[in-house]
Amino acid sequence: MLKKVIPGLIFALTLPTFQASAAQKDDYSTKITRVYINSSDELLMKIDSSDEWMLIGKVGNARAEMMYSTALAAKLSSAEVWVRYWDHTGSKYSDVRIISVQG
C-alpha cells in the first residue's frame, strides 16, 4: 500500500512546479518590432517571433523604464535581443523579465 502512495504523492507535489515553469519562454536572436506606452501608463513591446504585445512594466517603475529604454534602443538599431517572458494564457499581456541586446 505504501509503495503505491509514495510515488503518487511525489508526482502530485512536483506537478505544480512543472506547470509553473512551463509558462516561461526564451526567444534568442529575435528583434523588437514595436515599443509603445499606452494610456494606462503600461510600457509595451512586440518581438518578431510573436504577434502578442508584451508588458515590460509601468511608467514610474525604474526597472521597467530601463528595460523600455533598452527595448527602444534595440528597436531603433535593429539589434538582435534575447527576451525572457512569462506567457500568461488568457491574460491581456505576457510579462517581460529580461531584455538583453546581443552583440
XYZ file of C-alpha atoms in Angstrom:
103
model
C 0.000 0.000 0.000
C 2.723 2.473 0.994
C 4.688 1.657 -2.175
C 1.721 2.846 -4.248
C 1.041 6.003 -2.211
C 4.583 7.441 -2.156
C 5.084 7.688 -5.960
C 1.640 9.247 -6.323
C 2.407 11.767 -3.588
C 5.755 12.686 -5.140
C 4.088 13.178 -8.532
C 1.333 15.341 -7.024
C 3.844 17.557 -5.216
C 6.064 18.096 -8.273
C 3.255 18.743 -10.761
C 2.719 22.429 -9.795
C 6.464 23.031 -10.252
C 6.339 21.742 -13.823
C 3.240 23.784 -14.590
C 4.749 26.982 -13.193
C 7.934 26.667 -15.219
C 6.113 25.712 -18.418
C 4.916 29.291 -18.988
C 8.449 30.760 -19.106
C 9.696 31.385 -22.638
C 13.043 32.486 -24.035
C 13.404 33.982 -27.514
C 17.018 34.253 -28.649
C 18.147 36.271 -31.668
C 14.797 37.974 -32.086
C 14.159 41.605 -32.948
C 11.868 44.116 -31.296
C 9.296 45.300 -33.813
C 7.262 47.771 -31.722
C 7.599 49.723 -28.475
C 4.647 51.603 -27.045
C 3.338 53.403 -23.962
C -0.446 53.190 -23.684
C -2.915 55.495 -21.920
C -2.787 53.271 -18.800
C 0.961 54.024 -18.428
C 1.900 50.487 -19.451
C 5.237 50.025 -21.218
C 4.706 47.505 -24.023
C 6.660 45.874 -26.821
C 6.351 43.292 -29.599
C 9.005 40.938 -30.948
C 9.190 39.421 -34.423
C 8.653 35.872 -33.144
C 5.287 36.743 -31.539
C 2.207 38.706 -32.600
C 1.249 39.485 -28.999
C 2.021 42.637 -27.020
C 4.285 42.055 -24.012
C 4.208 44.088 -20.819
C 7.566 45.499 -19.709
C 6.078 47.321 -16.712
C 4.505 50.605 -15.700
C 5.670 54.193 -16.062
C 7.300 55.259 -12.785
C 8.955 51.895 -12.109
C 12.712 52.411 -12.545
C 13.438 48.817 -13.636
C 10.634 48.876 -16.203
C 11.740 52.249 -17.568
C 15.330 50.996 -18.006
C 14.069 47.894 -19.822
C 11.860 50.104 -22.014
C 14.885 52.270 -22.867
C 16.827 49.120 -23.779
C 13.939 47.886 -25.928
C 13.659 51.246 -27.675
C 17.408 51.373 -28.382
C 17.318 47.788 -29.723
C 14.337 48.661 -31.942
C 15.996 51.789 -33.347
C 19.268 49.975 -34.050
C 17.583 46.777 -35.336
C 19.716 44.808 -32.881
C 19.029 41.196 -32.036
C 17.886 40.615 -28.470
C 17.279 37.816 -26.029
C 13.895 38.167 -24.345
C 12.655 36.090 -21.412
C 8.974 36.380 -20.651
C 6.130 34.556 -18.966
C 3.317 33.734 -21.340
C 0.084 34.125 -19.404
C -2.552 32.348 -21.435
C -5.850 34.154 -21.133
C -4.185 37.298 -19.780
C -4.001 40.544 -21.716
C -0.167 40.651 -21.895
C 2.815 38.393 -21.291
C 5.287 39.694 -18.667
C 8.796 40.554 -19.872
C 11.519 39.738 -17.320
C 14.765 40.075 -19.318
C 15.763 42.081 -22.384
C 19.389 41.568 -23.401
C 20.922 43.135 -26.518
C 23.044 40.586 -28.386
C 26.367 41.615 -29.946
